[in-house]
């Protein structure tokens, strides 16, 4: 019988997303308040679509309205305490706590203050009066509380410490000391300039990111999520250990729709993890495959995580398509590494693929290939040089049209409104994260903290590149423990990336380095939110699942070092022939590393072979002529040893036992 996602109920899926994804859990509203919030979410999306079609307003107006919508809705949807999430509110109109209603009204006031007073604020040229000060202070406090509720404590604490540092600088020891800044000037920078809350991070949220989240919402309504699973089964299901390979392929595709590692794990994992367990994979390994694959979805072009859109603004002079192209080879290597290891594990355990009865009908799946048209169209528009905003807008239109091809996915009025509301609901986490990150960026700009930390990091590393890369990696992993990728990238790109750039690392390589490690923090113990979510489905032990995930995603710990040491891996100053050769040798290297991590190639590997294979893989992944040549020689030698050993084993009567340990 053809397997579907009915293995796990939708209710359980929703509960797991709320448990492990800090941006997902919210109140369950009923009665009049439900319709108020629903209308607000739709209004948020309508505002964003209007400005995408007819042009954005002046910077402060566009960003403050975007912020106001976000703050207002966050305090109505997200309770002050986690234990209140998922609880139903009363049907009475003012069933919410009085303070949440007041905070929501405060969000509206903050959002409207710039549009209603822009002429006076501009005329005062940075000078603020008492009312301006009060509203600015309110904005800062609301942003911190919103970030705490939606994103979590890490970024809230960092933003609060940053504000304290700006004011109490004279009391800070060592190289962090600076002349203290008045509270009035801090508030002026935070809310009345484009260096703080209304700075670059929320500017990207108010334009590019929101539309792509909305695009993902409309894609979901067309049924593209289930189609990704079906297509993955058709492509990889019959191979050895098929469900694990389905998980890798499906998660790479799902990453084009979902910017959340946890959401990706739970939605596709509800489908793939039970299949992997049924086939014979251990609980922890099954969960790890899904966690590692889902986390990598944000690395997969053409639609990467929200942080990739921020990279466009932070680097400057580069288009989103340039970033997507640069990320292509590393993304292929990442998923190839997981695919290779699942294959070797399947061979080691002697696992089969799916039977014909367990597979969807190939012809029926291929008939629905039109569901991929919006994504292909988006790629085409980006390649032609169309702006990111317009590309996303036209892709949304095509997604609606594609859904009309089939009566099952055809959108009625309610479906259309639900897509608008879902897109806005997803964006709330990004709004809170980018607003709070704006505070950190504002303090860095105001105090020069970024340069001080960059120089301090270089001094600590003795001015050497590799130790600086290591410290940057640790910083990104620690900041990523429980924080969304967007917030992590903003902080590390502001504080850590400048240290790499000071050491002559190309801007794109430096930013991609922190981007990568910010993402894989989701599978790195001890927090490892994506791995914990996967263990909730598999029933495996969470920490062991996280360790297995880290092992499967080993490529993600190697590749960033490679493209910093050799930027050609990102296509920087490289011809297509050089890029093709780099990809070929790196994939060969991933085979060796994968065999080393699993301990199986053509047969079980001895410890000396595993060490040699790991070294061979590193040589091949490092894109230099001498390392490629040396690595290829050792690779062929190891492969010959394996082949001869297997041939010798087959001649024995007990060959089958020898082949599998």
XYZ file of N, CA, C and O in Angstrom, residues 347-483:
548
model
N 23.840 -0.124 3.005
C 24.620 -1.266 2.546
C 25.201 -2.043 3.727
O 25.262 -3.282 3.725
N 25.631 -1.322 4.740
C 26.197 -1.976 5.933
C 25.157 -2.845 6.626
O 25.456 -3.941 7.111
N 23.913 -2.344 6.684
C 22.836 -3.074 7.355
C 22.095 -4.020 6.426
O 21.238 -4.782 6.868
N 22.388 -3.946 5.118
C 21.711 -4.797 4.156
C 20.252 -4.426 3.960
O 19.384 -5.302 3.815
N 19.969 -3.119 3.953
C 18.576 -2.664 3.863
C 18.125 -2.582 2.406
O 18.898 -2.237 1.518
N 16.848 -2.855 2.187
C 16.261 -2.817 0.850
C 15.690 -1.435 0.557
O 15.673 -0.547 1.410
N 15.191 -1.276 -0.651
C 14.428 -0.086 -0.999
C 12.947 -0.359 -0.820
O 12.539 -1.423 -0.351
N 12.133 0.591 -1.188
C 10.685 0.421 -1.089
C 10.191 -0.520 -2.184
O 10.760 -0.575 -3.279
N 9.130 -1.243 -1.886
C 8.528 -2.112 -2.885
C 7.626 -1.295 -3.804
O 7.283 -0.149 -3.499
N 7.227 -1.906 -4.903
C 6.362 -1.220 -5.856
C 5.044 -0.819 -5.211
O 4.483 0.244 -5.506
N 4.548 -1.674 -4.303
C 3.281 -1.390 -3.639
C 3.380 -0.201 -2.695
O 2.389 0.479 -2.416
N 4.566 0.043 -2.164
C 4.764 1.151 -1.228
C 5.037 2.473 -1.939
O 5.126 3.517 -1.289
N 5.183 2.412 -3.241
C 5.525 3.598 -4.029
C 4.270 4.239 -4.624
O 3.292 3.552 -4.915
N 4.300 5.566 -4.808
C 3.205 6.211 -5.537
C 3.289 5.873 -7.024
O 4.332 5.424 -7.510
N 2.207 6.076 -7.737
C 2.188 5.816 -9.179
C 3.068 6.834 -9.902
O 2.840 8.041 -9.821
N 4.097 6.329 -10.579
C 5.073 7.211 -11.227
C 4.410 8.160 -12.235
O 4.694 9.357 -12.251
N 3.514 7.620 -13.054
C 2.876 8.448 -14.078
C 2.034 9.555 -13.453
O 2.038 10.700 -13.921
N 1.317 9.212 -12.375
C 0.472 10.209 -11.720
C 1.314 11.321 -11.097
O 0.935 12.492 -11.113
N 2.468 10.942 -10.547
C 3.359 11.941 -9.943
C 3.926 12.868 -11.011
O 3.931 14.100 -10.859
N 4.394 12.294 -12.103
C 4.994 13.107 -13.160
C 3.974 14.013 -13.834
O 4.318 15.084 -14.343
N 2.695 13.585 -13.828
C 1.650 14.438 -14.394
C 1.502 15.745 -13.617
O 1.044 16.755 -14.152
N 1.876 15.718 -12.342
C 1.738 16.903 -11.494
C 3.008 17.748 -11.439
O 3.166 18.599 -10.564
N 3.911 17.504 -12.382
C 5.167 18.260 -12.395
C 4.931 19.758 -12.578
O 5.797 20.575 -12.255
N 3.750 20.119 -13.071
C 3.441 21.548 -13.242
C 3.462 22.293 -11.911
O 3.577 23.533 -11.887
N 3.356 21.563 -10.774
C 3.403 22.218 -9.467
C 4.753 22.878 -9.204
O 4.865 23.765 -8.355
N 5.772 22.446 -9.940
C 7.113 23.026 -9.771
C 7.320 24.273 -10.626
O 8.354 24.933 -10.515
N 6.341 24.605 -11.464
C 6.482 25.760 -12.358
C 6.762 27.071 -11.622
O 7.608 27.854 -12.069
N 6.073 27.372 -10.511
C 6.367 28.646 -9.835
C 7.818 28.768 -9.395
O 8.416 29.847 -9.485
N 8.401 27.665 -8.915
C 9.800 27.703 -8.481
C 10.724 27.880 -9.679
O 11.670 28.684 -9.641
N 10.444 27.144 -10.757
C 11.258 27.281 -11.971
C 11.138 28.693 -12.543
O 12.124 29.278 -13.009
N 9.932 29.242 -12.484
C 9.692 30.599 -12.991
C 10.463 31.623 -12.160
O 11.034 32.576 -12.701
N 10.489 31.404 -10.845
C 11.244 32.297 -9.970
C 12.725 32.291 -10.334
O 13.363 33.350 -10.418
N 13.261 31.111 -10.557
C 14.672 31.002 -10.952
C 14.920 31.753 -12.256
O 15.900 32.497 -12.388
N 14.027 31.575 -13.204
C 14.171 32.248 -14.500
C 14.165 33.769 -14.325
O 15.004 34.471 -14.902
N 13.227 34.282 -13.528
C 13.140 35.733 -13.342
C 14.389 36.278 -12.667
O 14.893 37.352 -13.043
N 14.909 35.548 -11.679
C 16.127 35.996 -11.009
C 17.313 35.968 -11.960
O 18.177 36.860 -11.931
N 17.356 34.970 -12.827
C 18.450 34.875 -13.805
C 18.413 36.022 -14.806
O 19.459 36.486 -15.268
N 17.208 36.484 -15.143
C 17.093 37.562 -16.122
C 17.421 38.929 -15.526
O 17.447 39.921 -16.252
N 17.632 38.976 -14.216
C 17.992 40.237 -13.583
C 16.819 41.009 -13.013
O 16.997 42.143 -12.553
N 15.631 40.436 -13.010
C 14.477 41.112 -12.412
C 14.708 41.263 -10.909
O 15.360 40.425 -10.284
N 14.194 42.324 -10.322
C 14.382 42.547 -8.900
C 13.785 41.403 -8.090
O 12.848 40.729 -8.533
N 14.323 41.199 -6.887
C 13.838 40.128 -6.024
C 12.361 40.320 -5.699
O 11.574 39.366 -5.710
N 11.967 41.571 -5.430
C 10.574 41.861 -5.077
C 9.632 41.489 -6.207
O 8.619 40.806 -6.008
N 9.946 41.943 -7.420
C 9.083 41.655 -8.572
C 9.080 40.162 -8.906
O 8.047 39.600 -9.282
N 10.238 39.510 -8.755
C 10.316 38.075 -9.022
C 9.393 37.310 -8.084
O 8.650 36.411 -8.504
N 9.432 37.667 -6.804
C 8.569 36.999 -5.828
C 7.102 37.273 -6.119
O 6.250 36.380 -6.021
N 6.794 38.514 -6.493
C 5.401 38.903 -6.757
C 4.818 38.107 -7.921
O 3.715 37.538 -7.822
N 5.534 38.040 -9.041
C 5.044 37.300 -10.196
C 4.994 35.798 -9.924
O 4.126 35.089 -10.461
N 5.894 35.309 -9.092
C 5.873 33.889 -8.746
C 4.654 33.543 -7.901
O 4.097 32.446 -8.019
N 4.233 34.473 -7.048
C 2.998 34.276 -6.272
C 1.807 34.170 -7.210
O 0.936 33.309 -7.057
N 1.765 35.058 -8.201
C 0.668 35.035 -9.180
C 0.628 33.688 -9.901
O -0.445 33.085 -10.078
N 1.814 33.186 -10.305
C 1.861 31.912 -11.015
C 1.472 30.756 -10.088
O 0.824 29.795 -10.530
N 1.857 30.825 -8.812
C 1.479 29.771 -7.869
C -0.042 29.664 -7.754
O -0.601 28.565 -7.697
N -0.729 30.820 -7.736
C -2.195 30.819 -7.687
C -2.763 30.201 -8.964
O -3.701 29.395 -8.924
N -2.169 30.576 -10.111
C -2.643 30.047 -11.392
C -2.410 28.550 -11.496
O -3.272 27.796 -11.970
N -1.253 28.085 -11.031
C -0.930 26.659 -11.082
C -1.905 25.857 -10.218
O -2.335 24.765 -10.583
N -2.240 26.411 -9.067
C -3.190 25.736 -8.199
C -4.542 25.537 -8.853
O -5.272 24.598 -8.514
N -4.885 26.399 -9.816
C -6.190 26.318 -10.484
C -6.253 25.171 -11.492
O -7.339 24.823 -11.964
N -5.101 24.548 -11.827
C -5.094 23.454 -12.799
C -5.870 22.235 -12.300
O -6.378 21.463 -13.080
N -5.901 22.074 -10.982
C -6.516 20.888 -10.389
C -7.563 21.335 -9.375
O -7.301 22.212 -8.553
N -8.731 20.715 -9.419
C -9.805 21.132 -8.517
C -9.450 20.888 -7.045
O -9.973 21.566 -6.154
N -8.525 19.931 -6.779
C -8.118 19.659 -5.408
C -7.268 20.780 -4.827
O -7.253 20.988 -3.616
N -6.541 21.485 -5.675
C -5.655 22.553 -5.199
C -6.126 23.938 -5.625
O -5.451 24.931 -5.351
N -7.270 23.997 -6.299
C -7.789 25.287 -6.746
C -8.191 26.119 -5.529
O -8.887 25.641 -4.649
N -7.757 27.355 -5.488
C -8.014 28.217 -4.328
C -9.341 28.937 -4.445
O -9.590 29.629 -5.435
N -10.151 28.778 -3.404
C -11.334 29.599 -3.278
C -10.980 30.865 -2.518
O -9.814 31.104 -2.178
N -11.963 31.668 -2.205
C -11.724 32.920 -1.489
C -11.107 32.639 -0.118
O -10.152 33.292 0.303
N -11.644 31.636 0.584
C -11.128 31.324 1.917
C -9.682 30.834 1.850
O -8.851 31.208 2.701
N -9.380 29.988 0.865
C -8.004 29.509 0.708
C -7.043 30.673 0.456
O -5.933 30.714 0.992
N -7.482 31.616 -0.365
C -6.650 32.781 -0.678
C -6.401 33.607 0.581
O -5.264 34.011 0.862
N -7.464 33.843 1.348
C -7.324 34.620 2.579
C -6.472 33.874 3.611
O -5.661 34.481 4.315
N -6.653 32.548 3.683
C -5.840 31.748 4.604
C -4.359 31.824 4.239
O -3.496 31.887 5.119
N -4.057 31.818 2.936
C -2.662 31.921 2.494
C -2.071 33.271 2.901
O -0.920 33.343 3.348
N -2.863 34.331 2.756
C -2.402 35.655 3.189
C -2.126 35.669 4.686
O -1.105 36.200 5.149
N -3.046 35.083 5.460
C -2.887 35.067 6.917
C -1.703 34.201 7.333
O -0.920 34.585 8.218
N -1.539 33.033 6.699
C -0.433 32.139 7.044
C 0.918 32.779 6.737
O 1.878 32.637 7.507
N 1.005 33.463 5.605
C 2.252 34.132 5.253
C 2.626 35.194 6.266
O 3.787 35.295 6.691
N 1.637 35.993 6.682
C 1.889 37.037 7.674
C 2.243 36.432 9.026
O 3.125 36.931 9.738
N 1.569 35.337 9.366
C 1.848 34.658 10.655
C 3.295 34.159 10.685
O 3.993 34.296 11.697
N 3.759 33.605 9.590
C 5.138 33.119 9.506
C 6.135 34.269 9.616
O 7.231 34.104 10.168
N 5.749 35.432 9.106
C 6.657 36.582 9.080
C 6.869 37.210 10.447
O 7.832 37.969 10.633
N 6.004 36.930 11.415
C 6.115 37.586 12.719
C 7.441 37.275 13.405
O 8.029 38.141 14.061
N 7.912 36.043 13.262
C 9.206 35.701 13.845
C 10.337 36.488 13.225
O 11.263 36.920 13.919
N 10.261 36.703 11.923
C 11.300 37.473 11.224
C 11.243 38.940 11.641
O 12.274 39.579 11.843
N 10.028 39.486 11.790
C 9.876 40.892 12.210
C 10.527 41.106 13.562
O 11.317 42.047 13.761
N 10.216 40.238 14.528
C 10.765 40.410 15.875
C 12.276 40.212 15.889
O 13.001 40.942 16.583
N 12.758 39.232 15.121
C 14.195 38.960 15.092
C 14.975 40.103 14.452
O 16.014 40.535 14.970
N 14.479 40.608 13.318
C 15.205 41.682 12.626
C 15.131 42.996 13.399
O 16.093 43.777 13.386
N 14.005 43.246 14.089
C 13.901 44.476 14.886
C 14.877 44.437 16.054
O 15.580 45.421 16.336
N 14.933 43.286 16.752
C 15.873 43.160 17.875
C 17.317 43.198 17.382
O 18.185 43.809 18.021
N 17.569 42.553 16.253
C 18.919 42.590 15.690
C 19.299 44.002 15.291
O 20.479 44.385 15.354
N 18.300 44.806 14.887
C 18.567 46.206 14.563
C 19.120 46.976 15.747
O 19.945 47.887 15.583
N 18.664 46.624 16.951
C 19.209 47.258 18.159
C 20.693 46.948 18.289
O 21.510 47.829 18.574
N 21.051 45.684 18.061
C 22.459 45.279 18.176
C 23.304 45.979 17.120
O 24.381 46.510 17.413
N 22.801 45.991 15.883
C 23.532 46.661 14.805
C 23.673 48.149 15.108
O 24.729 48.750 14.862
N 22.616 48.753 15.653
C 22.659 50.177 15.998
C 23.725 50.478 17.034
O 24.452 51.479 16.929
N 23.837 49.637 18.041
C 24.858 49.835 19.080
C 26.257 49.660 18.495
O 27.182 50.426 18.807
N 26.416 48.659 17.634
C 27.715 48.434 16.986
C 28.128 49.666 16.181
O 29.278 50.108 16.221
N 27.169 50.245 15.450
C 27.442 51.447 14.650
C 27.749 52.633 15.543
O 28.662 53.428 15.275
N 26.992 52.769 16.622
C 27.106 53.929 17.510
C 28.403 53.933 18.304
O 28.990 54.989 18.563
N 28.858 52.750 18.712
C 30.008 52.664 19.613
C 31.292 52.184 18.947
O 32.359 52.253 19.564
N 31.196 51.670 17.710
C 32.372 51.084 17.084
C 32.726 49.728 17.661
O 33.856 49.254 17.516
N 31.750 49.084 18.304
C 31.994 47.806 18.968
C 32.429 46.723 17.985
O 33.273 45.885 18.308
N 31.869 46.738 16.779
C 32.191 45.701 15.809
C 33.670 45.635 15.503
O 34.269 44.549 15.491
N 34.285 46.782 15.258
C 35.712 46.811 14.946
C 36.544 46.370 16.152
O 37.543 45.663 16.006
N 36.102 46.772 17.360
C 36.827 46.370 18.572
C 36.796 44.854 18.748
O 37.817 44.230 19.057
N 35.619 44.260 18.558
C 35.504 42.813 18.702
C 36.273 42.085 17.606
O 36.893 41.047 17.855
N 36.217 42.628 16.386
C 36.949 42.007 15.278
C 38.448 42.015 15.553
O 39.130 40.990 15.400
N 38.964 43.157 15.986
C 40.395 43.251 16.303
C 40.753 42.365 17.494
O 41.817 41.735 17.523
N 39.830 42.316 18.487
C 40.068 41.465 19.651
C 40.124 40.000 19.270
O 40.960 39.236 19.783
N 39.258 39.585 18.351
C 39.234 38.196 17.905
C 40.524 37.854 17.152
O 41.099 36.778 17.332
N 40.973 38.786 16.316
C 42.212 38.564 15.559
C 43.404 38.491 16.504
O 44.289 37.636 16.351
N 43.434 39.382 17.515
C 44.531 39.353 18.492
C 44.543 38.029 19.250
O 45.605 37.446 19.507
N 43.341 37.561 19.631
C 43.238 36.303 20.362
C 43.730 35.132 19.511
O 44.263 34.150 20.020
N 43.530 35.249 18.188
C 43.966 34.194 17.264
C 45.401 34.395 16.803
O 45.881 33.643 15.937
N 46.071 35.399 17.355
C 47.460 35.637 16.983
C 47.626 36.130 15.564
O 48.693 35.955 14.967
N 46.555 36.733 15.014
C 46.619 37.253 13.651
C 46.579 36.185 12.573
O 46.771 36.488 11.392
N 46.308 34.937 12.957
C 46.287 33.824 12.000
C 44.854 33.528 11.572
O 43.916 33.615 12.367
N 44.710 33.130 10.304
C 43.379 32.949 9.732
C 42.639 31.751 10.319
O 41.484 31.859 10.726
N 43.289 30.586 10.384
C 42.593 29.372 10.820
C 42.050 29.482 12.242
O 40.887 29.128 12.489
N 42.841 29.981 13.220
C 42.255 30.161 14.557
C 41.103 31.164 14.568
O 40.125 30.985 15.297
N 41.206 32.215 13.742
C 40.112 33.188 13.666
C 38.851 32.531 13.115
O 37.738 32.778 13.600
N 39.019 31.681 12.100
C 37.882 30.940 11.559
C 37.265 30.043 12.633
O 36.035 29.941 12.746
N 38.125 29.411 13.429
C 37.621 28.517 14.475
C 36.812 29.296 15.513
O 35.718 28.872 15.902
N 37.337 30.435 15.959
C 36.620 31.243 16.951
C 35.299 31.767 16.377
O 34.284 31.842 17.076
N 35.317 32.132 15.101
C 34.090 32.596 14.449
C 33.062 31.478 14.383
O 31.863 31.697 14.622
N 33.514 30.273 14.063
C 32.617 29.117 14.025
C 31.972 28.878 15.385
O 30.747 28.689 15.486
N 32.771 28.902 16.440
C 32.243 28.679 17.792
C 31.217 29.752 18.147
O 30.150 29.453 18.702
N 31.528 31.012 17.800
C 30.596 32.104 18.094
C 29.265 31.891 17.384
O 28.187 32.062 17.975
N 29.314 31.488 16.107
C 28.086 31.273 15.341
C 27.288 30.100 15.896
O 26.052 30.153 15.981
N 27.973 29.029 16.300
C 27.281 27.867 16.849
C 26.634 28.184 18.192
O 25.502 27.778 18.467
N 27.352 28.923 19.032
C 26.803 29.273 20.351
C 25.615 30.211 20.207
O 24.563 30.027 20.838
N 25.749 31.228 19.358
C 24.645 32.173 19.154
C 23.447 31.482 18.513
O 22.303 31.913 18.690
N 23.707 30.414 17.760
C 22.624 29.715 17.083
C 21.869 28.746 17.960
O 20.877 28.160 17.536
N 22.301 28.565 19.201
C 21.624 27.635 20.102
C 20.304 28.234 20.576
O 20.259 28.993 21.532
N 19.251 27.900 19.867
C 17.929 28.399 20.246
C 17.525 29.669 19.554
O 16.399 30.137 19.741
N 18.416 30.261 18.764
C 18.077 31.485 18.034
C 17.802 31.154 16.573
O 18.430 30.256 16.014
